[in-house]
C-alpha positions as a Markdown table, in Angstrom:
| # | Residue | x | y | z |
|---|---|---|---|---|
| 1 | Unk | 28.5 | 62.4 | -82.5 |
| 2 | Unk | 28.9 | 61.5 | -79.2 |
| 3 | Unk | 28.7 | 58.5 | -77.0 |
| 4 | Unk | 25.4 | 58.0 | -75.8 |
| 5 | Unk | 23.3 | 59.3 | -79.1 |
| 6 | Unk | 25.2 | 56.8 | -80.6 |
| 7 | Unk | 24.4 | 54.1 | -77.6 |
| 8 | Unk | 21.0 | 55.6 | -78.3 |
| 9 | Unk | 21.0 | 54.6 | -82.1 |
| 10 | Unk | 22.3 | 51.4 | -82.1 |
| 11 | Unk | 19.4 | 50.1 | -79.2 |
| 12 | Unk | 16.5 | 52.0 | -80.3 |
| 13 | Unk | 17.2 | 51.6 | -84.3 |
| 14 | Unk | 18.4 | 48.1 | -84.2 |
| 15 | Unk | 15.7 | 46.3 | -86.4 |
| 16 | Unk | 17.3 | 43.5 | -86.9 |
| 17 | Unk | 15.6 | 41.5 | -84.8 |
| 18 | Unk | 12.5 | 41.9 | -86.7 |
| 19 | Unk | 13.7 | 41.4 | -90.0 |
| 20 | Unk | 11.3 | 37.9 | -90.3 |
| 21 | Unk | 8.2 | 39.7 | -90.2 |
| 22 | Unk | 9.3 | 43.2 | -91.8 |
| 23 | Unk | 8.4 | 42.3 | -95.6 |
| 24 | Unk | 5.4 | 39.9 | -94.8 |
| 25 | Unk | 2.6 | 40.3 | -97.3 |
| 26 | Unk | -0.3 | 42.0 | -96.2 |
| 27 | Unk | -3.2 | 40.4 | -93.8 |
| 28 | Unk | -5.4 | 38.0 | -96.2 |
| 29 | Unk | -9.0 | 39.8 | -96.3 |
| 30 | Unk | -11.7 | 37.2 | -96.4 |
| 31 | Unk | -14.1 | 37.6 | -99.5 |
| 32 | Unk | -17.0 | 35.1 | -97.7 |
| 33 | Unk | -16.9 | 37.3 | -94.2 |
| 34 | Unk | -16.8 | 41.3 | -94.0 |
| 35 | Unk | -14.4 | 42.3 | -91.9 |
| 36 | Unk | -15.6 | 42.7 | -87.3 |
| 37 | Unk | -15.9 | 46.8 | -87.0 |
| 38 | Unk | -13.3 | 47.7 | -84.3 |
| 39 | Unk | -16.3 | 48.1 | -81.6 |
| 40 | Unk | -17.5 | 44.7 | -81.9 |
| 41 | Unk | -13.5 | 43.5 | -81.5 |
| 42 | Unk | -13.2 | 45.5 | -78.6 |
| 43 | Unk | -16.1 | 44.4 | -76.4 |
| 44 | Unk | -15.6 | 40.9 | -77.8 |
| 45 | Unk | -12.6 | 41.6 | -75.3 |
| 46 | Unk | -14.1 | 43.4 | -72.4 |
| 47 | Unk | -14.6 | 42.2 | -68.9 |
| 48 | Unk | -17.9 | 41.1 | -68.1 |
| 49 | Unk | -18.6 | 41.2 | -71.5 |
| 50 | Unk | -19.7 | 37.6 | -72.2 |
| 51 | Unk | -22.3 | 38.2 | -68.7 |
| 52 | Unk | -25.4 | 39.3 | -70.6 |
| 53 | Unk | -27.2 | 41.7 | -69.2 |
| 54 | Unk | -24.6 | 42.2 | -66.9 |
| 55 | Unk | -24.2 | 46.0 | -68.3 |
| 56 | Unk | -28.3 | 45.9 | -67.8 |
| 57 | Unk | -28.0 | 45.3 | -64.5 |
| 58 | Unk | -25.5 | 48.0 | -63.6 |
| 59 | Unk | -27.7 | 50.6 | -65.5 |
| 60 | Unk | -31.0 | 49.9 | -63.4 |
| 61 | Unk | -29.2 | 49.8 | -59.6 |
| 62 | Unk | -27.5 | 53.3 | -61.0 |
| 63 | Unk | -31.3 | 54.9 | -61.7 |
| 64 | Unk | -32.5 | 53.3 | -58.4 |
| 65 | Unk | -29.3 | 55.2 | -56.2 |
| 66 | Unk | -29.8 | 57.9 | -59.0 |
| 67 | Unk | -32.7 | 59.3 | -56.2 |
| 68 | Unk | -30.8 | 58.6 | -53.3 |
| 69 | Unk | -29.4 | 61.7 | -51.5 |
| 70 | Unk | -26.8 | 61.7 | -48.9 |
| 71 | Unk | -26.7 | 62.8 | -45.7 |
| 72 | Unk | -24.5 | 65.5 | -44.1 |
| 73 | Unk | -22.1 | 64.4 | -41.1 |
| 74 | Unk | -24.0 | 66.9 | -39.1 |
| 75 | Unk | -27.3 | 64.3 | -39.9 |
| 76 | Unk | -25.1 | 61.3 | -39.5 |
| 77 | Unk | -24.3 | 62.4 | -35.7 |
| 78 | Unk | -27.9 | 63.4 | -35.1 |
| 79 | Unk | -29.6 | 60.4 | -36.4 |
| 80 | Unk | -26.8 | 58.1 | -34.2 |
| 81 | Unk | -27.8 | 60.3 | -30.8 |
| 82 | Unk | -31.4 | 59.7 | -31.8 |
| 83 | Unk | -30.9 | 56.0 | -32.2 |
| 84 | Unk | -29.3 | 56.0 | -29.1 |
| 85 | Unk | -31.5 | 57.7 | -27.1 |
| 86 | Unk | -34.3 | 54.7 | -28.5 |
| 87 | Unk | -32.1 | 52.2 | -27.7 |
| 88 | Unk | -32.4 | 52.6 | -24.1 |
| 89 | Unk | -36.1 | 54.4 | -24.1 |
| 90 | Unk | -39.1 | 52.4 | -25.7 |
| 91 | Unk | -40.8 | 55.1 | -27.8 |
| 92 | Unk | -43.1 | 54.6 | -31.2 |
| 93 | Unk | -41.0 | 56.8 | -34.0 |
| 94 | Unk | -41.7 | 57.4 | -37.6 |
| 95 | Unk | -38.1 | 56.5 | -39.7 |
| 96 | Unk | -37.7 | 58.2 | -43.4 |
| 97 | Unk | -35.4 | 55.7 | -45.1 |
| 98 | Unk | -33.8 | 55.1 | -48.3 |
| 99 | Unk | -35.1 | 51.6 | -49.5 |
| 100 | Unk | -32.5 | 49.6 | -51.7 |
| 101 | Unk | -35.0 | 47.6 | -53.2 |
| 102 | Unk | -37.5 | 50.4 | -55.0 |
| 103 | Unk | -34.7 | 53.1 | -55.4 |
| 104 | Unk | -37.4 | 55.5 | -53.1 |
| 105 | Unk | -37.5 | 56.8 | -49.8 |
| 106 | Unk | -40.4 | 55.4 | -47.3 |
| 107 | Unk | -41.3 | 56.1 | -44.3 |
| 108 | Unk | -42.1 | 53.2 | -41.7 |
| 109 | Unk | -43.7 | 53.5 | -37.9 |
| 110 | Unk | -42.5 | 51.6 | -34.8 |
| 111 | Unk | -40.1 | 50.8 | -31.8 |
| 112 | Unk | -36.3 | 50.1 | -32.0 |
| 113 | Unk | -35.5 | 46.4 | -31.2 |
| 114 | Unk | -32.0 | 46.3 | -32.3 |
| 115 | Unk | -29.1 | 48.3 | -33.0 |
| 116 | Unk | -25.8 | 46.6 | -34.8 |
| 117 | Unk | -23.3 | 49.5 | -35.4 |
| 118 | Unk | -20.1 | 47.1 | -36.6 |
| 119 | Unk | -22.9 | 46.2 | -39.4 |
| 120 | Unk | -24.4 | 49.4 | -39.4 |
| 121 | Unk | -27.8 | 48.3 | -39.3 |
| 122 | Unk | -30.8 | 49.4 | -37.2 |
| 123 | Unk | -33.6 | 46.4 | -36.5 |
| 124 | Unk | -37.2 | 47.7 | -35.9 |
| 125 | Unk | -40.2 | 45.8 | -35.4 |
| 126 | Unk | -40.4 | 43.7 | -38.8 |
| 127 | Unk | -37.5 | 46.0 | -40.8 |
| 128 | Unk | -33.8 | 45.8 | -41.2 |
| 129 | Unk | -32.2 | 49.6 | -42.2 |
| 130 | Unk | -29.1 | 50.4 | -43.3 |
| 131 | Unk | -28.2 | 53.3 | -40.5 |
| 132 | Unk | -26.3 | 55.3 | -43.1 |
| 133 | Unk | -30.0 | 55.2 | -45.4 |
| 134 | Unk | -32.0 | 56.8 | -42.5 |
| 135 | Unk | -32.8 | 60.3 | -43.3 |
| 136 | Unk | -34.8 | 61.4 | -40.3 |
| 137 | Unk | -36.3 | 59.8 | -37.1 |
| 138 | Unk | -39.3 | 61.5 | -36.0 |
| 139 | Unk | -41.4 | 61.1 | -32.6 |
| 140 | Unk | -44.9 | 59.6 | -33.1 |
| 141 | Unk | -47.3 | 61.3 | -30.7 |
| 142 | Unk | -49.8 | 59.0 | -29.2 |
């Protein structure tokens, strides 16, 4: 044998160091308790897993974005002209938008007040939108 395989065996075969706990008896089985089933053990141990209804929670915000569709860059570039444009001209527009809230898209009518783009967030008359949860921007006609 040569060198290393027998480097190999010495370091890797070595039990000695566990020779305490090699011939310990087996685990004493309560009779008064059945034994945890090993799902139970292991969420005893997740994360988050002492929140309750923290996994509730996750569930119904995924259904309410389950409806949300997202938007092209091509839309993106559009919808940021558009706002633009209504930033420096006063005109009533009709604004399809993805509401966080009720996982649905709504439509609401009126005049840009405010634009914050390091936010991200457009400010009409009495609503706050996420600019990337606009899907259109429509001209109202009078």
């Amino acid at each position: 044998m040569d060198e290393k395989r027998l480097i190999e065996q010495k370091i890797f075969n070595d039990t000695s160091a566990y020779n305490d706990i090699m011939n310990v008896p087996p685990y004493h089985q309560s009779k008064r308790h059945l034994p945890m089933n090993q799902l139970d053990r292991a969420f005893q141990f997740a994360p988050f897993g002492a929140l309750e209804g923290f996994n509730d929670l996750i569930q119904e915000k995924t259904e309410l974005y389950a409806r949300k569709k997202y938007t092209t860059s091509e839309t993106e570039l559009t919808i940021e002209r558009q706002l633009k444009y209504l930033q420096a001209h006063s005109l009533k527009v009709d604004v399809n938008y993805f509401n966080d809230e009720s996982g649905y898209y709504e439509h609401f009518k009126g005049y840009l007040k405010s634009l914050d783009w390091k936010k991200g967030r457009a400010d009409f008359d009495e609503l706050s939108v996420a600019i990337l949860n606009i899907r259109s921007i429509k001209l109202v006609q009078k």
